[in-house]
């Protein structure tokens, strides 16, 4: 945001200078208030932003005083926060940019200059979520596309290929079906040190072609969206679009966009960010305050509105003790996750301190910070220290820039020495964690919070087979637990059993930002090959690095050839968001024949049941080296301490301890390989873009020329009948429940991001537009089309609707008694003018941040959601779309109130609302109960009265 240079700025007297007067800054220490030195450093960042942006309207002097009085005002007072920048990724970024384009149309209809609609806050949009795994395994196999979309034709795009023939049942490709006899595969570019044979599968491999083919498919399939993104980069001011095939949003944010401090308009101030992804929090590991918000909140920040938040409690997480040499950052992440989740810190800031912090490298810290949404904290903040400075020396920061950074951070007391307890701030509470007590863990089989010690994995999986179906159990009878199903693959017979690993993926976020973890996996793979171990060829393995930097240091360290059983399939999110390539048909048949609990192991952050693949019921989060270990073992039913990882062709047993690299070996390799040239190479690739992107044509116009035939980009109807006046609040009368849901309804249930099922309402719409299933693509790719996304709302096959009694995207149309697709039922209700609500249980809306989890229900006609509790981020998204989040009173729920969901509900609204006001709900059965309206702030009420944030922002232009 621009700094007000007027002499009327209330805090001009705080301005000081650096660099011989060339750089100015606001120094909160000149407030001469002893409370400043006791504030957590994350709160000091909020305070500096309030001082600098104090304009008497959005930010007032009262807000500055409330921040100084944080100890007394926490959890009581609302304050504004103006971040330095906004971060978007393409899945959630495209609806935000589509909304801005539609807002230009709306204000133009009222005679307002549409060019005024621009982001006022610098905005970076990274195109990274559209990658799908069309080609994988050692040989390049043209697999069926899980998200739809045609493959490249003879004259289409950079990848020239003919369609491959279907494989015989039970077979798998072991060589490139596209290559001519005696010729190398098409589009192959040699990588130095790449062997002729994959040392794990002992088959011809061309990893570069895998990457190029997947990237080529990504560019061709998403050309229409990319054209829109390029128009945005030209039509809107303050928008920077990072083209595809560069890296995942978190990785790009860390390696390219992070600054620690910003220098604009002659002023220096702390870098900070809000992003449309819950894992924006990774940046806090570098001392940059940032968190995930919904798309509609990010749009408000882009247009000059501050983020409004209740002053949070700040939990000090004190780290003591020494790290076990075999413990990876993921083990530390899961250990800290367990401690903090049990501590009940939802909606709070976490700030790390204590002597143990200095043992963590910057990549360790970013990995830990990335997982804070899993224990529902807002941020996990690591203040800047010498480790941070050392990290930025590797990223091509000049010495002058580093000196300026450190001088400024010390001047405003945002620099820490963790070994000096006299610098410790006062926290709301302190949680102490002894790092030496943390041992290797995995997480699963269905939820990230269910941790399992690796040494207990075999016994725990057995107990999961025994337990009743639930968050962990699968309820497999004793007589069926020993089932073995033989099948053929590549002409050889294999067997699958309960616990067999069929997916092993090291994917683009969470872990790949950490060189030590990835190098541990690579060095272990090298030792495994040298020991003569082989991975079974039917296991679907993949490596989607967070950026080219990861590929670079794996290659230069000499471990990439040994890691090639996890082919680099491309850069971007893939397996973690459900874009896994289909398993071999013979494997799927064997799983179904034996009703097996097959397993996926991945080094990501999301593994809800059915997300990776419908037939893979057990999924575990693990560190990259453990992903490699379980892939080699071929099962999760193994005790690594007592049982060999595998047996060589000579019959020698090899244990995990035999091939696990020492911490010293990993640290030395990291020090030698992760150097400034790596970051320089990545930055060069980003600035250069790619040929496909550079050659894309886009319109030159202020208003976007919508193509009414488009099935990707469509002008949404959020601004229909937009008036200058704010309408009075309208009560909900005689509403029906569209859905009757239970606990733990995630954003994946509400608005899926994966493939579009052929029998879904969205598929029917796309077929009406003459698209074939191969052209459907994914829900995530079509977030710029409200017609698709509305039909995709509650379209998850795992949705548990109590009206139906089984999982699936269906509901009961109460007036007719018919079971319909959720969209079709909502369409009938809207046609008949009937208001809609949703009944739900605990933790409604947990999971990834997506604006369509609120926009979709809004367009379905949902006016309110009544639940036992809400995920805070999702609650804010509902408010931002004008949907009331209503919470049952403590101890009450639909069952205790004896609601069957088939009643009609009336919720009367008063003329004026107040934060967290209690409202009466009356039913057609004569029952009445009280709910709390979760409007936490006055701003929440204003947004609701306007009909949502988008209409509120549009009215500011009118």
Short mmCIF file of C-alpha atoms in Angstrom, two decimals, residues 162-395:
data_model
loop_
_atom_site.label_atom_id
_atom_site.label_comp_id
_atom_site.label_asym_id
_atom_site.label_seq_id
_atom_site.Cartn_x
_atom_site.Cartn_y
_atom_site.Cartn_z
CA UNK A 162 -0.53 -39.86 -32.00
CA UNK A 163 -2.94 -41.47 -29.56
CA UNK A 164 -1.60 -44.63 -28.03
CA UNK A 165 -3.44 -47.90 -28.42
CA UNK A 166 -5.23 -49.32 -25.39
CA UNK A 167 -3.18 -51.83 -23.43
CA UNK A 168 -4.34 -55.40 -23.00
CA UNK A 169 -6.11 -56.20 -19.72
CA UNK A 170 -3.58 -56.80 -16.98
CA UNK A 171 -0.68 -55.33 -18.95
CA UNK A 172 1.29 -52.11 -18.55
CA UNK A 173 3.49 -50.20 -20.94
CA UNK A 174 7.19 -50.80 -20.42
CA UNK A 175 8.47 -48.74 -23.34
CA UNK A 176 7.42 -45.59 -25.12
CA UNK A 177 4.44 -46.43 -27.36
CA UNK A 178 5.01 -43.18 -29.25
CA UNK A 179 8.57 -43.88 -30.32
CA UNK A 180 9.43 -45.29 -33.72
CA UNK A 181 11.50 -48.47 -33.83
CA UNK A 182 15.14 -47.67 -33.34
CA UNK A 183 14.42 -44.00 -32.58
CA UNK A 184 14.50 -42.18 -29.23
CA UNK A 185 11.17 -41.04 -27.81
CA UNK A 186 9.75 -37.77 -29.11
CA UNK A 187 10.60 -34.50 -27.37
CA UNK A 188 13.44 -36.06 -25.36
CA UNK A 189 16.03 -33.66 -24.01
CA UNK A 190 18.91 -35.35 -22.24
CA UNK A 191 19.60 -34.65 -18.57
CA UNK A 192 23.17 -34.98 -17.46
CA UNK A 193 23.72 -38.12 -15.32
CA UNK A 194 20.40 -39.67 -16.39
CA UNK A 195 20.98 -43.43 -16.86
CA UNK A 196 19.71 -45.49 -19.78
CA UNK A 197 17.89 -47.78 -17.36
CA UNK A 198 15.78 -46.86 -14.38
CA UNK A 199 17.83 -48.50 -11.59
CA UNK A 200 14.64 -49.37 -9.65
CA UNK A 201 12.46 -50.72 -12.43
CA UNK A 202 15.34 -51.80 -14.70
CA UNK A 203 13.41 -50.49 -17.72
CA UNK A 204 14.15 -47.77 -20.30
CA UNK A 205 13.40 -44.36 -18.83
CA UNK A 206 13.08 -40.86 -20.22
CA UNK A 207 12.17 -38.69 -17.27
CA UNK A 208 12.57 -35.50 -19.25
CA UNK A 209 9.91 -36.62 -21.69
CA UNK A 210 7.53 -37.35 -18.81
CA UNK A 211 7.94 -33.78 -17.64
CA UNK A 212 7.67 -32.25 -21.10
CA UNK A 213 4.60 -34.25 -22.06
CA UNK A 214 2.73 -33.40 -18.85
CA UNK A 215 3.67 -29.74 -19.20
CA UNK A 216 2.64 -29.75 -22.85
CA UNK A 217 -0.75 -31.23 -21.97
CA UNK A 218 -1.17 -28.64 -19.20
CA UNK A 219 -0.54 -25.74 -21.58
CA UNK A 220 -2.79 -27.04 -24.35
CA UNK A 221 -5.66 -28.06 -22.07
CA UNK A 222 -5.66 -24.71 -20.30
CA UNK A 223 -4.95 -22.34 -23.16
CA UNK A 224 -8.24 -20.47 -22.70
CA UNK A 225 -7.53 -19.84 -19.03
CA UNK A 226 -3.97 -18.80 -19.78
CA UNK A 227 -5.24 -16.27 -22.31
CA UNK A 228 -7.43 -14.75 -19.60
CA UNK A 229 -4.51 -14.64 -17.16
CA UNK A 230 -2.37 -12.89 -19.73
CA UNK A 231 -5.16 -10.35 -20.36
CA UNK A 232 -5.25 -9.72 -16.60
CA UNK A 233 -1.51 -9.07 -16.51
CA UNK A 234 -1.95 -6.38 -19.16
CA UNK A 235 -5.37 -4.92 -18.35
CA UNK A 236 -4.98 -4.58 -14.57
CA UNK A 237 -2.37 -2.49 -12.83
CA UNK A 238 -0.44 -4.05 -9.96
CA UNK A 239 -0.92 -7.63 -11.23
CA UNK A 240 2.07 -9.90 -11.86
CA UNK A 241 1.34 -13.30 -13.41
CA UNK A 242 3.95 -16.04 -12.98
CA UNK A 243 3.54 -18.41 -15.97
CA UNK A 244 3.07 -22.19 -15.69
CA UNK A 245 5.88 -24.76 -15.41
CA UNK A 246 7.90 -22.60 -13.03
CA UNK A 247 6.87 -23.88 -9.61
CA UNK A 248 4.21 -24.37 -6.96
CA UNK A 249 2.79 -21.25 -5.38
CA UNK A 250 4.41 -21.84 -1.98
CA UNK A 251 7.80 -22.53 -3.55
CA UNK A 252 7.66 -19.47 -5.80
CA UNK A 253 6.60 -17.37 -2.84
CA UNK A 254 9.62 -18.58 -0.87
CA UNK A 255 12.24 -18.45 -3.60
CA UNK A 256 11.20 -15.49 -5.70
CA UNK A 257 8.61 -13.22 -4.09
CA UNK A 258 9.69 -13.14 -0.44
CA UNK A 259 11.58 -10.01 0.60
CA UNK A 260 11.38 -9.87 4.44
CA UNK A 261 11.22 -6.11 3.91
CA UNK A 262 9.58 -4.06 1.15
CA UNK A 263 10.94 -0.77 -0.17
CA UNK A 264 8.38 1.38 -1.98
CA UNK A 265 7.93 5.11 -2.32
CA UNK A 266 11.13 5.72 -0.39
CA UNK A 267 9.85 3.81 2.68
CA UNK A 268 11.00 0.48 4.06
CA UNK A 269 8.58 -1.74 5.98
CA UNK A 270 8.05 -5.43 6.81
CA UNK A 271 6.98 -7.75 4.03
CA UNK A 272 3.60 -9.37 4.68
CA UNK A 273 1.09 -11.27 2.58
CA UNK A 274 -2.37 -12.77 2.44
CA UNK A 275 -3.05 -15.50 -0.09
CA UNK A 276 -5.90 -17.54 -1.52
CA UNK A 277 -4.44 -20.75 -0.19
CA UNK A 278 -4.43 -21.90 3.41
CA UNK A 279 -0.75 -22.86 3.07
CA UNK A 280 0.31 -19.29 2.43
CA UNK A 281 1.43 -19.63 6.06
CA UNK A 282 4.64 -21.32 4.89
CA UNK A 283 6.12 -17.83 4.46
CA UNK A 284 6.04 -17.25 8.23
CA UNK A 285 9.08 -19.50 8.47
CA UNK A 286 11.12 -16.63 6.99
CA UNK A 287 9.79 -14.03 9.40
CA UNK A 288 7.20 -12.76 6.91
CA UNK A 289 3.73 -12.51 8.40
CA UNK A 290 1.13 -14.12 6.16
CA UNK A 291 -1.92 -16.35 6.14
CA UNK A 292 -4.59 -17.75 3.87
CA UNK A 293 -7.86 -15.99 3.20
CA UNK A 294 -10.77 -16.76 0.91
CA UNK A 295 -10.84 -15.47 -2.64
CA UNK A 296 -13.42 -12.83 -1.83
CA UNK A 297 -11.38 -11.51 1.12
CA UNK A 298 -8.29 -11.36 -1.06
CA UNK A 299 -10.22 -9.39 -3.65
CA UNK A 300 -11.12 -6.84 -0.99
CA UNK A 301 -7.44 -6.46 -0.02
CA UNK A 302 -6.51 -6.17 -3.68
CA UNK A 303 -9.00 -3.30 -3.96
CA UNK A 304 -7.65 -1.41 -0.97
CA UNK A 305 -9.63 -2.83 1.95
CA UNK A 306 -7.63 -3.94 4.98
CA UNK A 307 -8.10 -7.37 6.48
CA UNK A 308 -10.28 -7.10 9.55
CA UNK A 309 -9.36 -9.41 12.42
CA UNK A 310 -10.01 -9.71 16.10
CA UNK A 311 -6.77 -9.16 18.00
CA UNK A 312 -5.54 -12.73 18.35
CA UNK A 313 -4.08 -14.53 21.28
CA UNK A 314 -0.43 -15.36 20.61
CA UNK A 315 0.77 -18.72 21.87
CA UNK A 316 4.50 -18.86 22.49
CA UNK A 317 5.88 -22.21 21.40
CA UNK A 318 9.17 -22.70 23.24
CA UNK A 319 11.51 -25.21 21.61
CA UNK A 320 14.16 -26.84 23.77
CA UNK A 321 16.38 -29.91 23.49
CA UNK A 322 18.38 -31.33 20.58
CA UNK A 323 17.05 -32.89 17.37
CA UNK A 324 17.46 -36.66 16.94
CA UNK A 325 19.74 -37.34 13.92
CA UNK A 326 17.10 -39.61 12.30
CA UNK A 327 14.28 -37.11 12.76
CA UNK A 328 13.29 -35.11 9.69
CA UNK A 329 11.52 -31.77 9.59
CA UNK A 330 8.29 -33.64 8.79
CA UNK A 331 8.61 -35.58 12.05
CA UNK A 332 9.06 -32.26 13.83
CA UNK A 333 6.07 -30.85 11.93
CA UNK A 334 3.82 -33.73 12.97
CA UNK A 335 5.11 -33.65 16.53
CA UNK A 336 4.41 -29.95 16.87
CA UNK A 337 1.07 -30.41 15.09
CA UNK A 338 -0.02 -32.95 17.70
CA UNK A 339 1.03 -30.76 20.62
CA UNK A 340 -0.66 -27.65 19.27
CA UNK A 341 -3.82 -29.40 18.14
CA UNK A 342 -4.23 -30.84 21.62
CA UNK A 343 -3.63 -27.38 23.09
CA UNK A 344 -6.72 -25.99 21.36
CA UNK A 345 -5.25 -23.01 19.54
CA UNK A 346 -7.82 -22.54 16.79
CA UNK A 347 -7.76 -18.99 15.45
CA UNK A 348 -4.64 -18.04 17.44
CA UNK A 349 -1.19 -16.90 16.36
CA UNK A 350 1.71 -19.20 17.25
CA UNK A 351 5.16 -17.64 17.66
CA UNK A 352 8.28 -19.75 18.15
CA UNK A 353 11.04 -18.92 20.60
CA UNK A 354 13.57 -20.67 22.81
CA UNK A 355 17.08 -22.09 22.24
CA UNK A 356 15.80 -24.95 20.09
CA UNK A 357 14.68 -22.58 17.32
CA UNK A 358 18.26 -21.80 16.28
CA UNK A 359 18.78 -25.50 15.47
CA UNK A 360 16.16 -25.30 12.72
CA UNK A 361 17.23 -24.20 9.28
CA UNK A 362 15.08 -21.79 7.28
CA UNK A 363 13.67 -24.68 5.19
CA UNK A 364 12.85 -26.53 8.43
CA UNK A 365 10.95 -23.49 9.67
CA UNK A 366 8.99 -23.00 6.48
CA UNK A 367 7.99 -26.67 6.52
CA UNK A 368 6.74 -26.33 10.09
CA UNK A 369 4.96 -23.04 9.34
CA UNK A 370 3.27 -24.61 6.33
CA UNK A 371 1.31 -27.06 8.45
CA UNK A 372 -0.24 -24.57 10.86
CA UNK A 373 -3.68 -24.82 9.18
CA UNK A 374 -3.73 -28.49 10.22
CA UNK A 375 -3.94 -27.45 13.87
CA UNK A 376 -6.17 -24.48 12.99
CA UNK A 377 -3.78 -21.71 14.00
CA UNK A 378 -3.85 -18.55 11.92
CA UNK A 379 -0.05 -18.35 11.61
CA UNK A 380 3.07 -20.08 12.94
CA UNK A 381 5.59 -17.26 13.04
CA UNK A 382 9.38 -17.58 13.22
CA UNK A 383 10.92 -14.12 13.84
CA UNK A 384 13.94 -13.09 11.76
CA UNK A 385 17.34 -14.09 13.17
CA UNK A 386 20.83 -14.92 11.90
CA UNK A 387 19.58 -18.20 10.41
CA UNK A 388 17.16 -16.19 8.27
CA UNK A 389 19.94 -13.83 7.15
CA UNK A 390 22.16 -16.82 6.31
CA UNK A 391 19.34 -18.29 4.22
CA UNK A 392 18.94 -15.12 2.17
CA UNK A 393 22.65 -15.07 1.45
CA UNK A 394 21.94 -18.18 -0.63
CA UNK A 395 19.14 -16.52 -2.58
#
